[in-house]
Every structure is written in structure tokens, then in C-alpha cells.
Coordinates of C-alpha atoms in Angstrom, one line a residue:
M1 CA 0.0 0.0 0.0
I2 CA 1.1 3.6 -0.7
W3 CA -0.2 6.4 1.5
R4 CA 1.8 9.5 1.8
V5 CA 1.1 11.8 4.8
P6 CA 3.4 14.7 5.6
I7 CA 5.7 13.8 8.5
V8 CA 5.1 17.2 10.0
R9 CA 1.4 16.5 10.4
L10 CA 1.9 13.1 12.0
V11 CA 4.4 14.6 14.4
Y12 CA 1.8 17.3 15.2
F13 CA -0.8 14.7 16.0
L14 CA 1.6 12.8 18.3
A15 CA 2.6 16.1 19.9
M16 CA -1.0 16.9 20.5
L17 CA -1.4 13.7 22.4
L18 CA 1.6 14.4 24.5
A19 CA 0.4 17.9 25.2
V20 CA -2.8 16.8 26.9
P21 CA -3.1 18.2 30.5
A22 CA -1.9 15.8 33.1
T23 CA -5.2 16.2 35.0
L24 CA -7.1 14.7 32.1
G25 CA -4.7 11.8 31.8
A26 CA -5.1 10.9 35.4
V27 CA -8.8 10.2 35.3
E28 CA -10.8 7.3 33.9
P29 CA -11.5 7.3 30.1
A30 CA -15.2 7.7 30.7
E31 CA -14.7 10.8 32.7
Q32 CA -12.2 12.1 30.0
H33 CA -14.9 11.6 27.3
K34 CA -17.5 13.3 29.4
A35 CA -15.2 16.3 30.0
A36 CA -14.3 16.4 26.3
S37 CA -18.0 16.3 25.3
R38 CA -18.8 19.2 27.7
L39 CA -16.1 21.3 26.0
F40 CA -17.4 20.4 22.6
D41 CA -21.0 21.4 23.6
E42 CA -19.7 24.7 24.9
G43 CA -18.1 25.4 21.6
N44 CA -14.6 25.2 22.9
F45 CA -13.4 23.1 19.9
Q46 CA -9.7 23.6 20.4
E47 CA -9.8 22.4 24.0
A48 CA -12.2 19.6 23.1
L49 CA -9.8 18.4 20.4
G50 CA -7.1 18.0 23.0
A51 CA -9.5 16.3 25.4
Y52 CA -10.7 13.8 22.8
A53 CA -7.0 13.1 22.0
A54 CA -6.6 12.0 25.7
V55 CA -9.4 9.6 25.3
L56 CA -8.0 8.2 22.0
E57 CA -4.7 7.7 23.7
Q58 CA -6.2 5.1 26.1
N59 CA -6.4 1.6 24.7
R60 CA -8.5 0.6 27.7
A61 CA -11.2 3.2 26.8
D62 CA -14.7 1.9 26.0
A63 CA -15.1 1.4 22.2
K64 CA -18.2 3.6 22.1
H65 CA -16.2 6.5 23.7
L66 CA -13.4 5.9 21.2
V67 CA -15.7 5.9 18.2
A68 CA -17.5 9.1 19.5
S69 CA -14.1 10.7 20.0
V70 CA -13.1 10.1 16.4
E71 CA -16.3 11.5 15.1
R72 CA -16.3 14.5 17.3
S73 CA -12.6 15.2 16.6
I74 CA -13.4 15.4 12.9
Q75 CA -16.2 17.9 13.7
C76 CA -13.7 20.0 15.8
Y77 CA -11.3 20.1 12.9
Q78 CA -14.1 21.3 10.6
Q79 CA -15.3 23.9 13.1
L80 CA -11.7 25.2 13.4
N81 CA -11.3 25.2 9.6
R82 CA -8.4 22.7 9.9
Q83 CA -9.4 20.0 7.4
Q84 CA -5.8 19.9 6.3
D85 CA -5.0 18.1 9.6
T86 CA -7.6 15.4 9.4
D87 CA -5.4 13.0 7.4
A88 CA -2.7 12.9 9.9
F89 CA -5.2 12.5 12.7
L90 CA -7.0 9.6 11.1
L91 CA -3.7 7.9 10.3
G92 CA -2.6 8.2 13.9
V93 CA -5.8 6.8 15.3
A94 CA -5.7 3.9 12.8
K95 CA -2.2 3.0 14.0
T96 CA -2.9 3.4 17.7
H97 CA -6.0 1.3 17.5
A98 CA -5.0 -1.2 14.8
D99 CA -6.6 -4.0 16.7
N100 CA -9.9 -2.3 17.5
W101 CA -12.5 -2.9 14.7
P102 CA -15.1 -0.3 15.9
V103 CA -12.5 2.4 15.9
L104 CA -11.2 1.4 12.5
G105 CA -14.8 1.4 11.3
A106 CA -15.1 5.0 12.5
V107 CA -11.9 6.0 10.9
A108 CA -13.1 4.5 7.6
A109 CA -16.5 6.2 7.8
S110 CA -14.8 9.5 8.6
T111 CA -12.5 9.1 5.6
M112 CA -15.6 8.6 3.4
N113 CA -17.4 11.6 4.9
Q114 CA -14.8 14.3 4.9
V115 CA -14.3 16.9 2.2
H116 CA -12.8 15.3 -0.9
Y117 CA -11.0 18.3 -2.5
G118 CA -7.9 20.3 -1.7
T119 CA -4.8 21.8 -3.2
L120 CA -1.4 20.4 -4.2
V121 CA 1.3 22.8 -3.0
A122 CA 4.9 21.8 -3.7
G123 CA 3.7 18.2 -4.1
E124 CA 1.9 18.2 -0.7
F125 CA -1.9 17.7 -0.5
Q126 CA -3.7 20.2 1.7
R127 CA -7.3 19.1 2.2
G128 CA -10.1 21.6 2.2
P129 CA -10.0 25.3 1.3
H130 CA -6.6 26.8 0.7
R131 CA -5.7 30.5 1.2
G132 CA -3.2 32.3 -1.0
G133 CA -4.4 31.2 -4.4
T134 CA -1.2 29.0 -5.1
G135 CA -1.1 25.4 -5.9
K136 CA -3.3 23.1 -8.1
V137 CA -6.9 22.2 -7.2
V138 CA -7.3 18.4 -7.0
N139 CA -9.8 16.0 -5.6
S140 CA -9.3 12.9 -3.5
I141 CA -12.7 11.2 -4.2
A142 CA -11.3 7.9 -5.6
R143 CA -8.2 8.0 -3.2
D144 CA -10.3 8.5 -0.1
R145 CA -12.7 5.7 -1.1
V146 CA -9.9 3.2 -1.6
R147 CA -8.3 4.2 1.7
A148 CA -11.6 3.8 3.5
L149 CA -12.1 0.3 1.9
Q150 CA -8.6 -0.7 3.0
I151 CA -9.5 0.2 6.6
Y152 CA -12.9 -1.4 6.4
R153 CA -11.3 -4.6 5.3
Q154 CA -8.8 -4.4 8.1
A155 CA -11.6 -4.0 10.6
F156 CA -13.7 -6.7 8.9
D157 CA -11.0 -9.2 9.4
L158 CA -10.8 -8.4 13.1
L159 CA -14.6 -8.7 13.4
S160 CA -14.7 -12.0 11.5
A161 CA -12.6 -13.5 14.3
S162 CA -15.1 -12.6 17.0
P163 CA -18.4 -14.5 16.7
V164 CA -19.7 -12.9 19.9
E165 CA -19.2 -9.3 18.6
Q166 CA -20.8 -10.3 15.2
Q167 CA -24.1 -10.4 17.0
S168 CA -23.9 -6.7 18.2
S169 CA -25.8 -3.8 16.7
E170 CA -22.4 -2.1 16.2
A171 CA -21.5 -5.0 13.8
F172 CA -24.7 -4.5 11.9
D173 CA -24.1 -0.7 11.5
F174 CA -20.5 -1.5 10.5
L175 CA -21.6 -3.9 7.7
Q176 CA -24.1 -1.3 6.4
S177 CA -21.4 1.4 6.4
Y178 CA -18.9 -0.9 4.6
A179 CA -21.5 -1.9 2.0
S180 CA -22.3 1.8 1.4
A181 CA -18.6 2.6 0.8
L182 CA -18.4 -0.2 -1.8
Q183 CA -21.6 1.3 -3.4
H184 CA -20.0 4.7 -3.7
G185 CA -22.2 6.1 -0.9
S186 CA -25.8 7.1 -1.7
D187 CA -25.0 8.7 -5.1
V188 CA -27.0 6.7 -7.6
T189 CA -25.3 8.6 -10.4
Q190 CA -22.2 6.6 -9.7
A191 CA -23.8 3.1 -9.6
W192 CA -22.3 2.2 -13.0
R193 CA -18.9 2.2 -11.3
L194 CA -19.9 -1.0 -9.5
Q195 CA -18.9 -2.9 -12.7
D196 CA -15.3 -2.2 -11.9
L197 CA -13.2 -4.2 -9.5
T198 CA -11.4 -1.6 -7.4
N199 CA -7.7 -2.3 -6.8
L200 CA -7.3 -2.1 -3.0
E201 CA -3.5 -2.7 -3.0
E202 CA -2.5 0.9 -3.8
L203 CA -4.0 4.3 -3.5
P204 CA -5.0 6.2 -6.7
D205 CA -3.3 9.5 -7.3
Y206 CA -5.2 12.7 -6.7
E207 CA -7.3 13.8 -9.7
E208 CA -7.1 17.2 -11.2
G209 CA -10.1 19.5 -10.7
W210 CA -13.0 19.5 -8.3
N211 CA -14.8 16.5 -10.0
F212 CA -17.7 16.2 -7.5
R213 CA -19.0 13.3 -9.7
G214 CA -22.7 13.9 -9.1
G215 CA -25.1 15.1 -11.8
E216 CA -27.3 13.5 -14.4
L217 CA -28.3 9.9 -14.2
R218 CA -26.8 8.0 -17.2
G219 CA -29.2 5.1 -17.0
A220 CA -28.5 1.7 -15.6
P221 CA -25.5 -0.1 -17.2
V222 CA -26.1 -2.8 -19.8
D223 CA -23.9 -5.7 -21.0
T224 CA -22.6 -6.2 -24.6
D225 CA -26.0 -7.6 -25.6
G226 CA -27.8 -4.5 -24.4
N227 CA -29.4 -6.2 -21.4
P228 CA -29.4 -4.7 -17.9
V229 CA -26.4 -5.6 -15.6
F230 CA -27.3 -7.5 -12.4
Y231 CA -24.8 -8.3 -9.6
E232 CA -24.7 -11.8 -8.4
L233 CA -23.7 -13.0 -4.9
P234 CA -20.1 -14.5 -5.1
V235 CA -18.9 -17.5 -3.1
S236 CA -16.3 -15.4 -1.4
W237 CA -14.8 -11.9 -1.4
D238 CA -11.8 -13.0 -3.4
S239 CA -14.0 -14.6 -6.1
A240 CA -16.0 -11.4 -6.7
K241 CA -15.7 -10.1 -10.3
N242 CA -16.6 -6.5 -9.5
D243 CA -17.5 -4.1 -6.8
G244 CA -21.1 -4.9 -7.2
E245 CA -20.5 -8.5 -6.2
R246 CA -18.3 -7.4 -3.3
W247 CA -21.2 -5.2 -2.2
R248 CA -23.5 -8.3 -2.3
W249 CA -21.0 -10.3 -0.4
V250 CA -20.7 -7.8 2.5
L251 CA -24.5 -7.4 2.7
A252 CA -24.8 -11.2 2.9
R253 CA -22.7 -11.2 6.1
I254 CA -25.6 -9.4 7.7
V255 CA -27.8 -12.5 7.1
D256 CA -25.0 -14.9 8.1
W257 CA -24.2 -13.1 11.4
Q258 CA -27.6 -11.8 12.3
P259 CA -30.4 -13.8 10.5
E260 CA -33.1 -11.9 12.3
R261 CA -32.0 -8.8 10.3
R262 CA -32.6 -10.4 6.9
S263 CA -35.2 -7.8 6.1
A264 CA -32.5 -5.1 6.3
E265 CA -30.4 -6.9 3.7
L266 CA -33.4 -7.4 1.5
I267 CA -34.4 -3.7 1.7
A268 CA -30.8 -2.5 0.9
R269 CA -30.8 -4.6 -2.3
A270 CA -34.4 -3.7 -3.2
E271 CA -33.7 0.1 -2.8
F272 CA -30.7 -0.2 -5.0
L273 CA -32.5 -2.2 -7.7
L274 CA -35.4 0.3 -7.5
S275 CA -33.0 3.2 -8.0
Q276 CA -31.7 1.5 -11.2
F277 CA -34.7 -0.2 -12.7
G278 CA -37.8 1.5 -11.2
V279 CA -40.2 3.2 -13.5
Q280 CA -39.4 6.5 -11.8
T281 CA -36.3 6.6 -14.0
L282 CA -38.6 7.8 -16.7
A283 CA -39.6 10.9 -14.8
E284 CA -37.6 13.3 -16.9
Y285 CA -39.9 12.4 -19.9
G286 CA -42.4 14.9 -18.6
W287 CA -46.1 14.3 -19.1
W288 CA -45.6 10.7 -20.1
F289 CA -44.9 9.9 -16.5
G290 CA -47.9 11.9 -15.2
R291 CA -51.2 10.4 -14.2
Q292 CA -52.8 8.5 -17.0
E293 CA -56.1 9.8 -18.5
A294 CA -59.0 7.7 -19.7
S295 CA -58.2 8.7 -23.3
D296 CA -54.9 6.8 -23.0
E297 CA -56.5 3.6 -21.6
G298 CA -56.7 1.6 -24.9
S299 CA -53.5 2.8 -26.4
N300 CA -50.1 1.1 -26.6
E301 CA -50.9 -1.8 -24.2
T302 CA -47.5 -3.3 -24.7
G303 CA -45.6 -0.2 -25.4
T304 CA -42.9 1.6 -23.5
F305 CA -45.1 4.0 -21.6
A306 CA -48.0 1.5 -20.7
L307 CA -47.0 1.5 -17.0
H308 CA -50.4 0.4 -15.9
T309 CA -50.0 -2.9 -17.9
L310 CA -46.9 -4.0 -16.1
S311 CA -46.9 -7.3 -14.2
D312 CA -45.0 -7.7 -11.0
T313 CA -42.2 -9.4 -12.8
E314 CA -41.7 -6.6 -15.4
T315 CA -40.5 -3.1 -15.4
I316 CA -39.9 -0.2 -17.8
A317 CA -36.7 1.7 -17.0
R318 CA -34.2 4.0 -18.6
L319 CA -31.1 2.1 -19.3
A320 CA -27.8 3.3 -20.7
N321 CA -28.9 2.4 -24.2
G322 CA -32.4 3.9 -23.9
I323 CA -35.8 3.1 -22.4
K324 CA -36.7 -0.6 -22.3
R325 CA -39.4 -2.9 -21.0
F326 CA -38.0 -6.1 -19.6
S327 CA -38.5 -8.9 -17.1
L328 CA -36.8 -8.9 -13.7
P329 CA -35.3 -12.2 -12.3
D330 CA -36.7 -13.1 -8.9
E331 CA -33.4 -12.4 -7.2
H332 CA -33.2 -8.9 -8.7
N333 CA -36.9 -8.1 -8.6
Y334 CA -37.3 -5.1 -6.2
I335 CA -41.0 -5.7 -5.8
K336 CA -40.5 -9.3 -4.6
L337 CA -37.6 -8.2 -2.3
F338 CA -39.7 -5.5 -0.6
E339 CA -42.5 -8.1 -0.2
Q340 CA -40.0 -10.5 1.4
A341 CA -38.6 -7.8 3.6
A342 CA -42.0 -6.8 4.9
A343 CA -43.0 -10.5 5.5
A344 CA -39.7 -11.0 7.5
S345 CA -40.1 -8.0 9.7
G346 CA -42.1 -7.3 12.8
Q347 CA -45.5 -6.0 12.1
A348 CA -46.5 -4.6 15.5
E349 CA -45.4 -1.1 16.6
G350 CA -42.7 -1.5 19.2
D351 CA -41.2 -4.6 17.6
A352 CA -37.5 -4.2 17.0
Y353 CA -37.9 -4.6 13.3
F354 CA -41.2 -2.8 12.8
T355 CA -39.5 0.0 10.9
Q356 CA -38.2 -2.4 8.3
W357 CA -41.8 -3.6 7.7
E358 CA -42.9 0.0 7.3
R359 CA -40.1 0.8 4.9
G360 CA -41.0 -2.2 2.8
I361 CA -44.8 -1.4 2.7
T362 CA -44.2 2.3 2.0
A363 CA -41.9 1.4 -0.9
L364 CA -44.5 -0.9 -2.4
A365 CA -47.2 1.8 -2.1
N366 CA -45.0 4.3 -3.9
I367 CA -44.0 1.8 -6.6
Y368 CA -47.6 1.0 -7.5
E369 CA -48.5 4.6 -7.6
N370 CA -45.6 5.3 -10.0
R371 CA -46.9 2.4 -12.1
R372 CA -50.3 4.0 -12.2
Q373 CA -51.7 0.8 -10.6
Y374 CA -53.7 2.7 -8.0
P375 CA -55.8 0.0 -6.4
R376 CA -52.7 -1.9 -5.4
A377 CA -51.1 1.3 -4.1
A378 CA -54.3 2.0 -2.1
E379 CA -54.1 -1.4 -0.4
Y380 CA -50.6 -0.7 0.9
W381 CA -51.5 2.9 2.1
A382 CA -54.5 1.3 3.9
Q383 CA -52.2 -1.0 5.8
L384 CA -49.9 1.9 6.8
A385 CA -53.0 3.9 7.8
Q386 CA -53.9 1.2 10.3
R387 CA -50.6 0.5 11.9
G388 CA -47.9 2.8 10.5
L389 CA -45.9 5.2 12.6
N390 CA -47.5 8.1 10.6
Q391 CA -51.0 7.0 10.1
K392 CA -52.4 10.4 9.2
A393 CA -50.0 10.9 6.3
A394 CA -50.8 7.3 5.1
R395 CA -54.5 8.0 5.4
D396 CA -54.1 11.2 3.3
R397 CA -52.3 9.2 0.6
Y398 CA -55.0 6.6 0.6
L399 CA -57.8 9.2 0.3
Q400 CA -55.8 11.0 -2.4
I401 CA -56.3 7.8 -4.5
T402 CA -59.7 6.7 -3.5
G403 CA -61.5 10.0 -2.8
N404 CA -63.5 12.2 -5.2
W405 CA -61.2 14.8 -6.5
G406 CA -61.3 17.5 -9.2
R407 CA -59.2 20.4 -10.4
F408 CA -59.3 23.0 -13.2
E409 CA -56.7 22.8 -15.9
P410 CA -55.0 26.1 -16.9
V411 CA -57.2 28.3 -19.1
A412 CA -56.5 31.3 -21.3
S413 CA -58.6 34.3 -22.0
Q414 CA -61.5 33.6 -24.4
G415 CA -63.8 35.6 -26.7
A416 CA -67.1 36.8 -25.3
G417 CA -70.4 35.6 -26.7
T418 CA -69.3 32.1 -27.5
G419 CA -69.8 30.4 -24.1
A420 CA -66.6 30.2 -22.1
S421 CA -65.2 26.7 -21.5
V422 CA -62.7 25.2 -19.2
D423 CA -61.0 21.8 -18.9
F424 CA -61.7 19.9 -15.7
R425 CA -59.7 16.9 -14.5
Y426 CA -61.3 14.6 -12.1
R427 CA -60.9 11.3 -10.3
N428 CA -63.6 8.8 -9.0
G429 CA -66.5 11.3 -8.6
K430 CA -69.7 11.0 -10.6
R431 CA -71.0 14.6 -10.3
V432 CA -69.6 18.1 -10.0
S433 CA -71.3 21.4 -9.2
F434 CA -70.0 24.8 -10.4
V435 CA -70.6 28.3 -9.2
A436 CA -69.5 31.4 -11.1
R437 CA -69.1 34.9 -9.6
R438 CA -68.3 38.1 -11.4
I439 CA -64.9 39.7 -10.5
E440 CA -65.2 43.4 -9.8
V441 CA -62.6 44.5 -12.4
K442 CA -63.4 48.2 -11.9
T443 CA -62.8 48.0 -8.1
L444 CA -59.5 46.1 -8.8
L445 CA -58.3 48.8 -11.3
D446 CA -59.4 51.6 -9.0
D447 CA -57.3 50.1 -6.2
V448 CA -54.2 49.9 -8.4
K449 CA -54.6 53.5 -9.5
A450 CA -55.0 54.7 -5.9
Y451 CA -52.0 52.7 -4.9
L452 CA -49.8 54.3 -7.6
K453 CA -51.1 57.8 -6.6
Q454 CA -49.5 57.2 -3.2
N455 CA -46.1 57.2 -4.9
P456 CA -44.7 54.5 -2.6
D457 CA -40.9 54.3 -2.2
R458 CA -40.9 50.6 -3.1
L459 CA -43.6 49.2 -5.4
N460 CA -45.4 46.1 -4.3
W461 CA -45.4 44.2 -7.6
E462 CA -47.9 41.7 -6.3
Q463 CA -50.5 44.5 -6.1
L464 CA -49.7 45.6 -9.6
Q465 CA -49.9 42.2 -11.3
I466 CA -53.6 42.1 -12.0
E467 CA -53.1 39.1 -14.2
N468 CA -52.4 37.1 -11.0
L469 CA -55.7 38.0 -9.5
G470 CA -56.8 34.3 -9.5
Y471 CA -53.8 33.4 -7.3
R472 CA -54.5 36.3 -5.0
L473 CA -58.1 35.4 -4.6
V474 CA -57.3 31.8 -3.6
T475 CA -54.2 32.4 -1.5
K476 CA -54.5 35.9 -0.2
E477 CA -58.3 35.9 0.5
Q478 CA -58.9 39.1 -1.4
Q479 CA -62.6 38.4 -1.6
K480 CA -63.5 42.1 -1.9
Y481 CA -63.0 41.7 -5.6
V482 CA -65.5 38.8 -5.9
G483 CA -68.9 40.0 -6.7
A484 CA -72.4 38.5 -7.0
E485 CA -73.1 35.0 -8.2
V486 CA -74.0 35.0 -11.9
A487 CA -74.4 31.3 -12.7
R488 CA -74.7 27.9 -11.1
W489 CA -74.8 24.5 -12.9
S490 CA -74.0 20.8 -12.4
L491 CA -72.5 18.1 -14.6
D492 CA -72.7 14.3 -14.4
L493 CA -69.3 12.6 -14.8
Q494 CA -68.2 9.2 -16.0
P495 CA -65.1 8.4 -13.9
A496 CA -62.5 6.0 -15.3
E497 CA -62.0 2.7 -13.5
K498 CA -59.1 2.0 -11.1
H499 CA -58.9 5.6 -9.8
I500 CA -57.4 6.9 -13.1
D501 CA -57.8 10.5 -13.9
R502 CA -60.2 11.7 -16.7
R503 CA -60.5 15.1 -18.2
V504 CA -63.7 16.8 -19.6
T505 CA -64.2 20.1 -21.3
V506 CA -66.9 22.0 -19.5
T507 CA -69.0 24.5 -21.5
T508 CA -70.2 27.3 -19.1
P509 CA -73.2 29.5 -19.4
L510 CA -71.0 32.6 -19.2
Q511 CA -71.6 34.8 -22.3
E512 CA -71.0 38.4 -21.2
P513 CA -67.5 40.1 -21.3
G514 CA -65.7 40.2 -18.0
A515 CA -63.7 38.1 -15.6
Y516 CA -65.2 35.4 -13.5
F517 CA -64.3 33.4 -10.4
V518 CA -65.5 29.8 -10.8
T519 CA -65.4 27.1 -8.1
A520 CA -66.1 23.5 -8.5
T521 CA -67.3 21.0 -5.8
M522 CA -67.2 17.3 -6.3
A523 CA -70.1 15.3 -4.9
G524 CA -68.9 13.5 -1.8

């Protein structure tokens, strides 16, 4: 392995340990940590840094205190704008606690979470913002990830030799963090990189430029035949052909070590597969992804955008080579995985794994909404409305699908004498009533003139934009401009099945010139 850290910074870290007040070194590690936390909470970050160093110097300190000391120390460096010192600090901690897997896990996680840019000055990397304007801007994204994976692997080997500790919640959190690092964190735009097998034997060089690596989704990767790439579970770490298989292997250790947490492993895989192959990847295609109208019901039943025709074993997704409808193998079917996760979790509030059940059911509800398969979505929202942690929100989502709803579509000015019309979109309801009231345009214009005559220092543009009167009437309660009722009528509706939206053009009895405020009320 090659990892260059300036000697001066390593010496600084060791000197910082030696400079800790003797009074701190004479007390128990638990008391040291308590004192350090008090300094941190008071905002005395420089003093807290020294106090946490005293805790980290103690091999006999509790692992939880050591881990917290690592995390808080990094926060102190950030508060003091000394990110350039974090590399030496983390290297020193990793050497001091080379046989302590929780501490190594904290070092690895901190390596992944720190800022990944800096400046090369005279060949030396200075992490974070650099004053003076000299040097070359570089980023350490790939380098930091490889370094973190090296430390994760070191910690994993220690944990593998301790069956008792493998049962702990800390071990579970460690495996999740390890898997996330292999997956390039939560950035789904980088998922295509899982096809590579990262060389963990040496650190990559710094890369020129900021290279934050986020941005536009490229579409899920495909193989040479144009089919989506799925990552299989390898027999061992060493037999993995790419980082995707390494990620699967680490997640599988959750099930091996803590079988009762199988639902967490299933959800982690399901969420990744959904991010790659869910129909929400079509969202950028605008109205095609919106709610389907009745006029679309009979068209293109097997085409790309016929989401409501999908079976549970199919999906339509944006891949690297375009949009495609394809079948999902059971092992890589996010719907089946979420179902399995929900079935394997506790289903009563207070159960240790109830949140996994709720995550699975919530995911399924959203999936079927996105597929325009609203009856199925309503079934899952109903379950959450009965025993979820946020029953009101779930009940609202259920009613949003099953209730009688209507809304006006945008409308432009129309010529008088022809009978004004407006498009109305509705769901489920069978009858709607309309009321039209005349808007007092003269009163509105008189108010605008009076306001301008006051010659205000700063104009209130909202008061001048009379074209936004509709918005003002609805949101600002400016009812003074709404006059007498001029028309009232009703219309029978023919709602589409399965809670799908339908749109109808409503011809109004309004003939005279003017502006009108029209409200609609759905029966029920």
C-alpha cells in the first residue's frame, strides 16, 4: 500500500497527544470523554480536540467512547477550519487502535465523509479550502474511497474472528457502512462504477479539478447484448468479479451473522435495484410519467409507456442504451424483495424490526403509484394507515387515490359571446357542481390607481400584477374583488376505473364580457 502523509502533520498529532493536560490523563477514560463532550457542547473546539485526544490515547477506553471521540474530533477540525490536519489525525488513530475494529470502522467512515478536495502545494496535498491562491486544485474522491475500503477490510478481518461481537448492533451498523462505501455512498449517479473491481492494493493519485462526480443519471448499465447488468452473490470476497459482487457479499454477512436482520439486507438490495430499474427513472420524460387519463386507456398496451399494464415481474426503465421494457429475475426483482422484507419484519409497533416492515410497505405503495396501478397502491396505504408510525399521512395518501377529486386545468382568455369553456380533470367522482361569480374588475383597477397615486418608495409588484388575481383570490383571501353570483350549474361525470384521472371540457353559461371566479365542488 502507498499512502503519503506529511511527516510534520503526523508529528503534530503525536505532539498533540503528549500535550494533553496531566489532569485529564489521570482520570478514567469515561470521565475524560464526558469532559471532552462538555467542552465540545460549549463550543470550545480547540480544547475539546485535546481532550478527545486524551481519550483516544487510552487503549482501555470503551469502544463507544473511542468511536465518538473520532467523530467529534473530525467535527472539531471542521469547526476550526483545519481540514488539512484530518489525514494525519485519522492515520494516527488507525495506527494506535489497529486491533480495534469499531475504531477502525469510525476512521473508515470519517474518511468517506470528509471533504474530498484540496490543493497540491509543492507536491503536498492540503485538504479543504486553501488560502493564498497558489497550488493546483485536486480532488481525492477515488483515493479516499480506496483508503476507506482498506481500513474497512482491516476492521472486517478483526470482526470476523469474534463471533460474539458479530451479534452486536455495532457490527450491523459496520456492515451497512462498509457496503455503502463499496456502493459509492448514496450517489445513484455513480452506480455504473460497480462494474469495476477496485484495486485495493494501492491508493490512486489525486485527480485534477473538483470532480464532484454527481449530476445527471446516465441510465442503468447494460452488457454487450444491451441487457441490464445485475450483480450476483459471489462465493467469497476473493471470487467477486466486480465491486457490485463485493457489495452483495458484504450485505450477505448481515444475514450470516444476524439472521433476524434479513429484512435489512433485502431492503438494501431492493432500494438499489429500484433506483436503477424502477419506472421513476422515466420521470424526466415529462407528461408521459404523469397520471394516465382515460383517453390513453386503450393505447399502446404493450408499449414503452404503458406502465399500468406491467406485471409484478416486469419493469420499464431508462437504461444506458435507452428506455426498455424487460422482465426482472426473482433475485433482482425489487417488488419481490420488498415483499419478502415486509414479511420477514415485525408488524407490530414497538417490535424491534417494525421500521423495516414500514419501509417495505411504504416502498411498495409508492412503486404501484408510480406504475399507475392505483388499487394496489391504495391497499398498501391502507395497511400503513392502520398501523404505521405516521397513520395520518398514510390515510391522506389513501384518500388521495380513492377520494372524489377534481381540479381545473390552466385556461386562457376567451372571446365573449361564444360560451366560455374550461377543462376539468377529475378522479372517482360522478357529479360536480359549479358556481361562477363576477370579478369586480373596476374595483380592482381603481385600487391599483389609488396605490400608484400614493407614490410608494418601493412598489409592491404583487399588487400591480392584476393578471395574477386568481392566485391572489385563492391564497390571499382578497374576496373584496369577488362580486355576485351569476351562474350555477352541475354536470354528471363518468369516472374511469381503477382511480385513473379523466378530463372533460366544461362549457359554461358565461356569455358576457368580464372576468369570473369559478369554483367546483365534487359530490362526496
